[in-house]
Amino acid sequence: MNLILLSTIVIIYLFIVGYLAYIGYRRTQNAADYMVAGRSIHPYVMALSYGATFISTSAIVGFGGAAAVYGMGLLYLTFLNIFMGIFVAFVFFGKRTRIMGLNLNAHTFPEFLGLRFQSKSLQGMAGLLIFIGMPLYAAVVLMGGAQFIAQVLQVDYNIALFFFTVIIAVYVVMGGLKGVMYTDAFQGTLMFLGMFFLLVLTYSKLGGLVTANQKLTALAPEAIKLFGAKGHTGWTSFPTFGSEYWWTLVSSLIMGVGIGVLAQPQLVVRFMTVKSNRELNRAVLVGGVFILMMTGVAFVVGALTNVYFYEHPAFGKVSFLAAEKAVDNIIPLYISHAMPQWFTALFMVTLLSAAMSTLSSQFHVMGTAIGRDVYEKWANGKGNTLIINKTGILICILLSLFLAWGLPLFFEGGTAIIARGTTIFFGLCAAAFLPMFVGALYSRKIKRAAALACFWVGFLSSFFWLFFVHTKVSQPLLLCKALFGVDSLAMGSKWAVVDPLFISLPLSTLATFIGQLFGKPMPEAHVRTCFDQIK
């Protein structure tokens, strides 16, 4: 690695990020500017901010590494990301969220739900869930960025983690959502260019589009030899139906993220930052192309790394073994060995952009959740709104930093937790929020009791499955072991590999319908206000 070249690129990058954050800071005058960017963001900025927030180092490093293990079956997730995460989210959720959010003067996703159902407790509980659940998601994104920096610069992981966190913390706290979205748009542009070059250089190195994919297909016996007992059939085919790998690929990696994206607080709030539905329509195309390039390239290149490592005389084995079974190290290892130095520097900035754009949004959402939704609205706390939210952001940053430091000590040395941490939070949000969110947008008759039933059943069933059934998570958490002497109550059965989303989302949906049988209807005047201008 040419450190002079890398240092020059990184300094220029940080200078531009700092300048954009400063613009955001200068244009932030009140709470609406700080939390919903003044509701006047340009559609290009909004689309790239949405995409850059959605796609983190988790998608590139974690899921790219997962593609090196599970193969190109992960491309189904790309389809779901575009169809559900962009088309359905913008067209069927975004427009109504923007109008209803404006009608109710909501500034956060929990506040949107709380005002829609006239329940401060729902707003507070939703904020608390985000505050408790999102630090894990943020921590794994921090880990992805810090691990790449540590490997490329050959520095200690904890040193990389500390300075990486400090840089993001400064501009998130100062610039609010405007600063976050301005920097997101710049970082999203860099990410697009970085992934485009990665795709071209990879296929060029492996002999072209057709040849490279044929070589990967020919490696199927290696995949079966290594993972065949768990259902693997090759990197260009799907795992055996019903096998352990099939359940992990479908229920956790594809469905968990593909559906969970619809109820992500940090994404939903972006619908409230544009001034009309026309901006959302214009953002669909930009967002769709961006997500296709980000996830599609990561999954294709991740799978193709097997060809590179298998043919390389210094390795002579597939990616999982070349990286010494550290799934999260596969993409960094491939970049550092296979790509030219100039691209390594560019890709480092790409990963920095991916991590910083997602983290800045996560920190902002967590901070406003604990500051505005829990402290100000639920607990009736007093004080300056901006200072309260900035304090909340700082607390969340410290919590995420602590988890990013501690997680590698418990989760298989840190391997595979990057992708898993993402699916945990996506699934949790889908179970606790999605049924009531759909009802809030489309039903004039949905009751507060239905929303509360959805939240509690989704929340409790998700946590039960994570702590006591889903072995990949319950094993390192140790609670099941301490109480019952086993890593999972479903040890030895297929239930132990089924993602919580497959259980908790149907349960919370059922609970929403049952809750609708109880309680009083929402006041008619309030419902008219919610649906004003919504056709």
Coordinates of N, CA and C in Angstrom, one line a residue, residues 397-483:
I397 N -23.3 6.9 20.6 CA -22.0 6.7 20.0 C -21.1 5.9 21.0
L398 N -21.1 6.3 22.2 CA -20.2 5.6 23.2 C -20.7 4.2 23.4
L399 N -22.0 3.9 23.4 CA -22.5 2.6 23.6 C -22.1 1.7 22.4
S400 N -22.3 2.3 21.2 CA -21.9 1.5 20.0 C -20.4 1.2 20.0
L401 N -19.6 2.2 20.4 CA -18.2 2.0 20.4 C -17.8 0.8 21.4
F402 N -18.5 0.8 22.5 CA -18.2 -0.2 23.5 C -18.6 -1.6 22.9
L403 N -19.7 -1.7 22.3 CA -20.1 -3.0 21.7 C -19.1 -3.4 20.6
A404 N -18.7 -2.5 19.7 CA -17.8 -2.8 18.6 C -16.5 -3.3 19.2
W405 N -16.1 -2.8 20.4 CA -14.9 -3.3 21.0 C -15.1 -4.7 21.6
G406 N -16.3 -4.9 22.2 CA -16.5 -6.2 22.9 C -17.0 -7.3 22.1
L407 N -17.7 -7.0 21.0 CA -18.3 -8.1 20.2 C -17.3 -9.1 19.7
P408 N -16.2 -8.7 19.1 CA -15.2 -9.7 18.6 C -14.7 -10.6 19.7
L409 N -14.9 -10.3 20.9 CA -14.4 -11.2 22.0 C -15.4 -12.3 22.2
F410 N -16.6 -12.2 21.8 CA -17.6 -13.2 22.1 C -18.2 -13.9 20.9
F411 N -18.3 -13.2 19.7 CA -18.9 -13.8 18.5 C -17.8 -14.4 17.6
E412 N -17.3 -15.6 17.8 CA -16.5 -16.3 16.9 C -15.3 -15.4 16.5
G413 N -14.8 -14.6 17.4 CA -13.7 -13.7 17.0 C -14.1 -12.6 16.1
G414 N -15.4 -12.4 16.0 CA -15.9 -11.3 15.2 C -16.4 -11.7 13.9
T415 N -16.1 -12.9 13.4 CA -16.5 -13.4 12.1 C -18.0 -13.6 12.0
A416 N -18.5 -13.2 10.9 CA -19.9 -13.4 10.5 C -20.9 -12.6 11.3
I417 N -20.5 -11.9 12.4 CA -21.4 -11.1 13.2 C -21.8 -9.9 12.4
I418 N -21.0 -9.4 11.5 CA -21.3 -8.2 10.7 C -22.7 -8.4 10.0
A419 N -22.8 -9.5 9.2 CA -24.0 -9.7 8.5 C -25.1 -10.1 9.5
R420 N -24.8 -10.8 10.5 CA -25.9 -11.3 11.5 C -26.4 -10.1 12.3
G421 N -25.6 -9.2 12.7 CA -26.1 -8.0 13.4 C -27.1 -7.2 12.6
T422 N -26.8 -7.1 11.4 CA -27.8 -6.4 10.5 C -29.1 -7.1 10.4
T423 N -29.1 -8.4 10.2 CA -30.4 -9.1 10.1 C -31.2 -9.1 11.4
I424 N -30.5 -9.1 12.5 CA -31.2 -9.1 13.8 C -32.0 -7.8 13.9
F425 N -31.4 -6.6 13.6 CA -32.1 -5.4 13.8 C -33.2 -5.2 12.8
F426 N -32.9 -5.6 11.5 CA -33.9 -5.5 10.5 C -35.1 -6.3 10.9
G427 N -34.9 -7.6 11.3 CA -36.0 -8.5 11.7 C -36.8 -7.9 12.9
L428 N -36.1 -7.4 13.9 CA -36.7 -6.9 15.1 C -37.6 -5.7 14.7
C429 N -37.2 -4.8 13.8 CA -38.0 -3.7 13.4 C -39.2 -4.1 12.6
A430 N -39.0 -5.1 11.7 CA -40.1 -5.6 10.9 C -41.2 -6.2 11.8
A431 N -40.8 -7.0 12.8 CA -41.8 -7.6 13.7 C -42.5 -6.6 14.6
A432 N -41.8 -5.7 15.2 CA -42.4 -4.7 16.1 C -43.1 -3.6 15.4
F433 N -42.7 -3.2 14.2 CA -43.3 -2.0 13.6 C -44.1 -2.2 12.4
L434 N -43.7 -3.1 11.5 CA -44.3 -3.2 10.2 C -45.8 -3.3 10.1
P435 N -46.4 -4.3 10.8 CA -47.9 -4.4 10.7 C -48.6 -3.1 11.1
M436 N -48.2 -2.5 12.2 CA -48.9 -1.3 12.7 C -48.6 -0.1 11.8
F437 N -47.4 -0.1 11.2 CA -47.0 1.0 10.2 C -47.9 0.9 9.0
V438 N -48.1 -0.3 8.5 CA -49.0 -0.5 7.3 C -50.4 0.0 7.7
G439 N -50.8 -0.5 8.9 CA -52.2 -0.1 9.3 C -52.3 1.5 9.5
A440 N -51.2 2.1 10.0 CA -51.3 3.5 10.2 C -51.4 4.3 8.9
L441 N -50.8 3.8 7.9 CA -50.8 4.5 6.6 C -52.1 4.2 5.7
Y442 N -52.6 3.0 5.9 CA -53.7 2.6 5.0 C -55.1 2.4 5.6
S443 N -55.1 2.2 7.0 CA -56.4 2.0 7.6 C -56.9 3.2 8.4
R444 N -58.1 3.6 8.2 CA -58.7 4.7 9.0 C -59.3 4.1 10.2
K445 N -59.4 2.8 10.3 CA -60.1 2.2 11.5 C -59.2 1.5 12.5
I446 N -57.9 1.5 12.1 CA -57.0 0.8 13.1 C -56.9 1.5 14.4
K447 N -56.9 0.7 15.5 CA -57.0 1.2 16.9 C -55.7 1.2 17.5
R448 N -55.6 2.0 18.6 CA -54.4 2.1 19.4 C -54.1 0.7 20.0
A449 N -55.1 -0.1 20.4 CA -54.9 -1.4 21.0 C -54.2 -2.3 20.0
A450 N -54.5 -2.2 18.7 CA -53.9 -3.0 17.7 C -52.4 -2.7 17.6
A451 N -52.1 -1.4 17.6 CA -50.7 -1.0 17.5 C -49.9 -1.5 18.7
L452 N -50.4 -1.3 19.9 CA -49.7 -1.8 21.1 C -49.5 -3.3 21.1
A453 N -50.5 -4.0 20.6 CA -50.4 -5.5 20.6 C -49.3 -5.9 19.6
C454 N -49.3 -5.2 18.4 CA -48.3 -5.4 17.4 C -46.9 -5.2 18.0
F455 N -46.7 -4.1 18.7 CA -45.4 -3.8 19.2 C -44.9 -4.8 20.2
W456 N -45.8 -5.1 21.2 CA -45.3 -6.0 22.3 C -45.1 -7.4 21.8
V457 N -46.0 -7.9 21.0 CA -45.9 -9.3 20.5 C -44.6 -9.4 19.6
G458 N -44.5 -8.5 18.7 CA -43.3 -8.5 17.8 C -42.0 -8.4 18.6
F459 N -42.0 -7.5 19.6 CA -40.8 -7.3 20.4 C -40.4 -8.5 21.2
L460 N -41.4 -9.0 22.0 CA -41.2 -10.1 22.9 C -40.9 -11.4 22.2
S461 N -41.6 -11.7 21.1 CA -41.3 -12.9 20.4 C -40.0 -12.9 19.7
S462 N -39.5 -11.7 19.2 CA -38.2 -11.6 18.6 C -37.1 -11.9 19.6
F463 N -37.3 -11.3 20.8 CA -36.2 -11.4 21.8 C -36.2 -12.9 22.4
F464 N -37.4 -13.5 22.5 CA -37.4 -14.9 22.9 C -36.7 -15.8 21.9
W465 N -37.0 -15.6 20.7 CA -36.3 -16.4 19.6 C -34.8 -16.2 19.6
L466 N -34.4 -14.9 19.8 CA -33.0 -14.6 19.7 C -32.2 -15.2 20.9
F467 N -32.8 -15.0 22.1 CA -32.1 -15.4 23.3 C -32.2 -16.9 23.6
F468 N -33.3 -17.6 23.1 CA -33.5 -19.0 23.5 C -33.6 -20.0 22.4
V469 N -33.7 -19.6 21.2 CA -33.9 -20.6 20.1 C -32.9 -20.5 19.0
H470 N -32.7 -19.3 18.4 CA -31.8 -19.1 17.3 C -30.3 -19.3 17.7
T471 N -29.8 -20.5 17.5 CA -28.5 -20.9 18.1 C -27.4 -19.9 17.8
K472 N -27.3 -19.4 16.5 CA -26.2 -18.5 16.2 C -26.1 -17.3 17.1
V473 N -27.3 -16.9 17.7 CA -27.3 -15.7 18.6 C -27.4 -16.2 20.0
S474 N -28.2 -17.1 20.3 CA -28.5 -17.5 21.7 C -27.2 -18.2 22.3
Q475 N -26.4 -18.8 21.5 CA -25.2 -19.5 22.0 C -24.2 -18.5 22.6
P476 N -23.8 -17.4 21.9 CA -22.9 -16.5 22.6 C -23.5 -15.6 23.6
L477 N -24.9 -15.4 23.6 CA -25.5 -14.6 24.6 C -25.5 -15.3 26.0
L478 N -25.4 -16.6 26.0 CA -25.2 -17.4 27.2 C -26.5 -17.5 28.1
L479 N -27.5 -16.7 27.9 CA -28.6 -16.7 28.8 C -29.3 -18.1 28.8
C480 N -29.5 -18.6 27.6 CA -30.2 -19.9 27.5 C -29.4 -21.0 28.2
K481 N -28.1 -20.9 28.0 CA -27.2 -21.9 28.7 C -27.2 -21.8 30.2
A482 N -27.3 -20.5 30.7 CA -27.3 -20.3 32.1 C -28.6 -20.8 32.8
L483 N -29.7 -20.6 32.1 CA -31.0 -21.0 32.6 C -31.4 -22.5 32.4

